[in-house]
Amino acid sequence: MVYGIGICLPAEFFLPSDREANSDFVTRLKKRINDIKPRPVTRHGTKRTFVFKELRSSPYVFLRHDAARGPSQPPYDGPYEVMERGDKNFIIKINGKNVRVTIDRLKPAFLLSEDLEHSPEDSVRTHEETTNPRLKQRRTKTRIAKARTDLLYAQAERSVFLSVYKPDSINEFCMRLNILC
């Protein structure tokens, strides 16, 4: 005996076994496997795209730029005017051309009425202005100066100035507060 089992002859590769017990086990196992029914699966593969509710009524939209971008480049371009709405895509005006874009790349633009109004300076350009670089440069400088003054006025409206009193001595400080030191 070797390790609790008798030595096999060279022609005996397998030990004799009880065929009845194994066949009974196999038939019961097959029956169990056939009784197993798959559970109804949920749809994991369909991904719902988030769509803004305001997209249906917004006159202007931002367009997501799907290409690789630099660290200082914004993810959305625009705002662009909506020309036509569909179920899955919109037609928006980009650089004077109507472009069809899917709704998953769009985001509603909430603009102030001031932003929508165009000044007469912006809309009227003469042939002389487009060809003469000095006029272009002067116009750009005026716009920059106007933007700076607008910014200064906005900052002045929001600024809070606190007066700070620094006494020269402790006695002056005590007199200021009407206390005895």
mmCIF file of C-alpha atoms in Angstrom:
data_model
loop_
_atom_site.group_PDB
_atom_site.id
_atom_site.type_symbol
_atom_site.label_atom_id
_atom_site.label_comp_id
_atom_site.label_asym_id
_atom_site.label_seq_id
_atom_site.Cartn_x
_atom_site.Cartn_y
_atom_site.Cartn_z
ATOM 1 C CA MET A 1 0.000 0.000 0.000
ATOM 2 C CA VAL A 2 1.176 3.441 -0.953
ATOM 3 C CA TYR A 3 -0.572 6.429 0.651
ATOM 4 C CA GLY A 4 -3.585 4.308 1.562
ATOM 5 C CA ILE A 5 -4.149 2.961 -1.975
ATOM 6 C CA GLY A 6 -3.034 -0.330 -3.329
ATOM 7 C CA ILE A 7 -0.357 -0.473 -5.990
ATOM 8 C CA CYS A 8 -1.758 -0.565 -9.550
ATOM 9 C CA LEU A 9 -0.516 -2.839 -12.210
ATOM 10 C CA PRO A 10 0.917 -1.179 -15.331
ATOM 11 C CA ALA A 11 -2.255 -1.835 -17.355
ATOM 12 C CA GLU A 12 -4.586 -0.451 -14.669
ATOM 13 C CA PHE A 13 -4.678 3.317 -15.142
ATOM 14 C CA PHE A 14 -7.965 3.980 -13.407
ATOM 15 C CA LEU A 15 -9.461 2.590 -10.301
ATOM 16 C CA PRO A 16 -12.761 0.766 -10.662
ATOM 17 C CA SER A 17 -15.651 2.941 -9.463
ATOM 18 C CA ASP A 18 -19.320 2.669 -8.759
ATOM 19 C CA ARG A 19 -20.966 3.649 -12.068
ATOM 20 C CA GLU A 20 -24.455 3.747 -10.573
ATOM 21 C CA ALA A 21 -23.641 6.524 -8.090
ATOM 22 C CA ASN A 22 -21.980 8.720 -10.728
ATOM 23 C CA SER A 23 -24.697 8.298 -13.332
ATOM 24 C CA ASP A 24 -27.371 9.115 -10.748
ATOM 25 C CA PHE A 25 -25.467 12.235 -9.733
ATOM 26 C CA VAL A 26 -25.035 13.317 -13.367
ATOM 27 C CA THR A 27 -28.749 12.889 -14.151
ATOM 28 C CA ARG A 28 -29.760 14.919 -11.088
ATOM 29 C CA LEU A 29 -27.218 17.616 -11.995
ATOM 30 C CA LYS A 30 -28.533 17.824 -15.570
ATOM 31 C CA LYS A 31 -32.095 18.123 -14.293
ATOM 32 C CA ARG A 32 -31.114 20.977 -11.925
ATOM 33 C CA ILE A 33 -29.267 22.850 -14.650
ATOM 34 C CA ASN A 34 -32.230 22.521 -17.020
ATOM 35 C CA ASP A 35 -34.553 23.884 -14.318
ATOM 36 C CA ILE A 36 -32.478 27.058 -13.939
ATOM 37 C CA LYS A 37 -34.027 29.915 -15.917
ATOM 38 C CA PRO A 38 -32.189 33.143 -16.689
ATOM 39 C CA ARG A 39 -33.344 36.264 -14.891
ATOM 40 C CA PRO A 40 -34.711 39.096 -16.970
ATOM 41 C CA VAL A 41 -31.853 41.473 -17.693
ATOM 42 C CA THR A 42 -31.872 45.221 -17.470
ATOM 43 C CA ARG A 43 -30.585 47.216 -20.395
ATOM 44 C CA HIS A 44 -27.121 48.221 -19.304
ATOM 45 C CA GLY A 45 -25.935 49.155 -22.774
ATOM 46 C CA THR A 46 -28.308 52.036 -23.484
ATOM 47 C CA LYS A 47 -27.032 55.282 -22.056
ATOM 48 C CA ARG A 48 -29.560 58.082 -21.745
ATOM 49 C CA THR A 49 -28.251 61.441 -22.839
ATOM 50 C CA PHE A 50 -28.953 64.353 -20.537
ATOM 51 C CA VAL A 51 -30.942 67.051 -22.325
ATOM 52 C CA PHE A 52 -31.644 70.435 -20.762
ATOM 53 C CA LYS A 53 -35.342 71.283 -20.402
ATOM 54 C CA GLU A 54 -34.645 74.891 -21.364
ATOM 55 C CA LEU A 55 -33.180 73.766 -24.693
ATOM 56 C CA ARG A 56 -36.685 73.664 -26.226
ATOM 57 C CA SER A 57 -37.331 77.358 -25.578
ATOM 58 C CA SER A 58 -33.884 78.971 -25.567
ATOM 59 C CA PRO A 59 -33.264 81.240 -28.584
ATOM 60 C CA TYR A 60 -29.479 80.903 -28.223
ATOM 61 C CA VAL A 61 -27.330 77.849 -27.407
ATOM 62 C CA PHE A 62 -23.721 76.976 -26.649
ATOM 63 C CA LEU A 63 -22.049 74.256 -28.726
ATOM 64 C CA ARG A 64 -19.697 71.764 -27.016
ATOM 65 C CA HIS A 65 -16.332 71.531 -28.747
ATOM 66 C CA ASP A 66 -15.621 67.765 -28.862
ATOM 67 C CA ALA A 67 -12.023 67.941 -30.095
ATOM 68 C CA ALA A 68 -9.001 67.861 -27.817
ATOM 69 C CA ARG A 69 -8.578 71.254 -26.248
ATOM 70 C CA GLY A 70 -5.905 73.160 -24.410
ATOM 71 C CA PRO A 71 -6.091 74.023 -20.708
ATOM 72 C CA SER A 72 -7.258 77.585 -21.317
ATOM 73 C CA GLN A 73 -9.734 76.791 -24.091
ATOM 74 C CA PRO A 74 -13.392 76.756 -22.998
ATOM 75 C CA PRO A 75 -15.376 73.531 -23.537
ATOM 76 C CA TYR A 76 -18.280 75.373 -25.208
ATOM 77 C CA ASP A 77 -18.318 77.723 -28.197
ATOM 78 C CA GLY A 78 -20.980 80.310 -28.813
ATOM 79 C CA PRO A 79 -23.614 81.498 -28.123
ATOM 80 C CA TYR A 80 -25.226 80.678 -31.471
ATOM 81 C CA GLU A 81 -28.726 81.522 -32.641
ATOM 82 C CA VAL A 82 -31.155 78.605 -33.063
ATOM 83 C CA MET A 83 -32.714 78.633 -36.522
ATOM 84 C CA GLU A 84 -34.739 75.388 -36.406
ATOM 85 C CA ARG A 85 -35.494 72.752 -33.761
ATOM 86 C CA GLY A 86 -35.920 69.018 -34.287
ATOM 87 C CA ASP A 87 -36.314 66.012 -31.996
ATOM 88 C CA LYS A 88 -32.685 64.902 -32.156
ATOM 89 C CA ASN A 89 -30.912 67.840 -33.791
ATOM 90 C CA PHE A 90 -31.032 71.613 -34.125
ATOM 91 C CA ILE A 91 -30.002 73.907 -36.935
ATOM 92 C CA ILE A 92 -27.921 76.777 -35.561
ATOM 93 C CA LYS A 93 -26.249 79.713 -37.279
ATOM 94 C CA ILE A 94 -22.442 79.507 -37.021
ATOM 95 C CA ASN A 95 -20.465 82.240 -38.815
ATOM 96 C CA GLY A 96 -23.407 83.013 -41.087
ATOM 97 C CA LYS A 97 -23.981 79.367 -42.103
ATOM 98 C CA ASN A 98 -26.787 77.080 -40.947
ATOM 99 C CA VAL A 99 -25.258 73.967 -39.358
ATOM 100 C CA ARG A 100 -27.148 70.868 -38.162
ATOM 101 C CA VAL A 101 -25.980 69.749 -34.689
ATOM 102 C CA THR A 102 -27.188 66.939 -32.393
ATOM 103 C CA ILE A 103 -28.847 67.992 -29.144
ATOM 104 C CA ASP A 104 -26.363 66.145 -26.926
ATOM 105 C CA ARG A 105 -23.708 68.753 -27.863
ATOM 106 C CA LEU A 106 -25.929 71.744 -27.034
ATOM 107 C CA LYS A 107 -26.442 73.729 -23.855
ATOM 108 C CA PRO A 108 -28.974 76.570 -23.501
ATOM 109 C CA ALA A 109 -27.509 80.064 -23.334
ATOM 110 C CA PHE A 110 -29.099 82.433 -20.829
ATOM 111 C CA LEU A 111 -28.270 85.907 -22.092
ATOM 112 C CA LEU A 112 -29.233 89.328 -20.826
ATOM 113 C CA SER A 113 -31.212 91.534 -23.169
ATOM 114 C CA GLU A 114 -28.240 93.938 -23.187
ATOM 115 C CA ASP A 115 -26.069 91.221 -24.726
ATOM 116 C CA LEU A 116 -28.544 90.647 -27.539
ATOM 117 C CA GLU A 117 -28.742 94.279 -28.566
ATOM 118 C CA HIS A 118 -26.176 95.234 -31.155
ATOM 119 C CA SER A 119 -24.940 98.792 -31.234
ATOM 120 C CA PRO A 120 -25.087 100.628 -34.573
ATOM 121 C CA GLU A 121 -21.273 100.772 -34.549
ATOM 122 C CA ASP A 122 -21.060 96.987 -34.689
ATOM 123 C CA SER A 123 -23.600 96.442 -37.432
ATOM 124 C CA VAL A 124 -22.615 99.204 -39.881
ATOM 125 C CA ARG A 125 -19.234 98.866 -41.551
ATOM 126 C CA THR A 126 -18.270 100.810 -44.594
ATOM 127 C CA HIS A 127 -15.867 99.697 -47.293
ATOM 128 C CA GLU A 128 -13.350 102.250 -46.053
ATOM 129 C CA GLU A 129 -13.397 100.781 -42.533
ATOM 130 C CA THR A 130 -12.787 97.243 -43.738
ATOM 131 C CA THR A 131 -9.856 98.241 -45.967
ATOM 132 C CA ASN A 132 -8.195 100.953 -43.871
ATOM 133 C CA PRO A 133 -6.129 99.451 -41.001
ATOM 134 C CA ARG A 134 -5.945 102.782 -39.120
ATOM 135 C CA LEU A 135 -9.716 102.993 -38.826
ATOM 136 C CA LYS A 136 -9.839 99.395 -37.616
ATOM 137 C CA GLN A 137 -7.155 100.131 -35.034
ATOM 138 C CA ARG A 138 -8.889 103.316 -33.833
ATOM 139 C CA ARG A 139 -12.204 101.474 -33.555
ATOM 140 C CA THR A 140 -10.579 98.669 -31.550
ATOM 141 C CA LYS A 141 -8.937 101.173 -29.193
ATOM 142 C CA THR A 142 -12.289 102.908 -28.607
ATOM 143 C CA ARG A 143 -13.942 99.588 -27.805
ATOM 144 C CA ILE A 144 -11.165 98.697 -25.348
ATOM 145 C CA ALA A 145 -11.389 102.129 -23.675
ATOM 146 C CA LYS A 146 -15.184 101.817 -23.407
ATOM 147 C CA ALA A 147 -14.856 98.332 -21.912
ATOM 148 C CA ARG A 148 -12.310 99.608 -19.370
ATOM 149 C CA THR A 149 -14.536 102.503 -18.256
ATOM 150 C CA ASP A 150 -17.512 100.150 -17.963
ATOM 151 C CA LEU A 151 -15.378 97.852 -15.819
ATOM 152 C CA LEU A 152 -14.207 100.732 -13.605
ATOM 153 C CA TYR A 153 -17.790 101.914 -13.064
ATOM 154 C CA ALA A 154 -18.863 98.380 -12.217
ATOM 155 C CA GLN A 155 -15.998 98.012 -9.753
ATOM 156 C CA ALA A 156 -16.738 101.397 -8.160
ATOM 157 C CA GLU A 157 -20.368 100.416 -7.621
ATOM 158 C CA ARG A 158 -19.297 97.265 -5.829
ATOM 159 C CA SER A 159 -16.401 98.664 -3.782
ATOM 160 C CA VAL A 160 -16.668 99.039 -0.021
ATOM 161 C CA PHE A 161 -14.286 101.465 1.664
ATOM 162 C CA LEU A 162 -13.623 101.027 5.377
ATOM 163 C CA SER A 163 -12.012 103.817 7.335
ATOM 164 C CA VAL A 164 -9.279 102.628 9.656
ATOM 165 C CA TYR A 165 -8.163 104.732 12.626
ATOM 166 C CA LYS A 166 -4.626 104.224 13.910
ATOM 167 C CA PRO A 167 -4.014 106.005 17.246
ATOM 168 C CA ASP A 168 -0.571 107.400 18.024
ATOM 169 C CA SER A 169 -0.663 106.370 21.676
ATOM 170 C CA ILE A 170 -2.738 104.344 24.111
ATOM 171 C CA ASN A 171 -4.047 107.518 25.778
ATOM 172 C CA GLU A 172 -5.399 108.801 22.487
ATOM 173 C CA PHE A 173 -7.013 105.418 21.901
ATOM 174 C CA CYS A 174 -8.664 105.474 25.340
ATOM 175 C CA MET A 175 -9.898 109.029 24.826
ATOM 176 C CA ARG A 176 -11.373 108.019 21.486
ATOM 177 C CA LEU A 177 -13.342 105.212 23.122
ATOM 178 C CA ASN A 178 -14.255 107.304 26.204
ATOM 179 C CA ILE A 179 -12.719 104.901 28.665
ATOM 180 C CA LEU A 180 -10.177 105.349 31.447
ATOM 181 C CA CYS A 181 -6.786 103.732 30.985
#
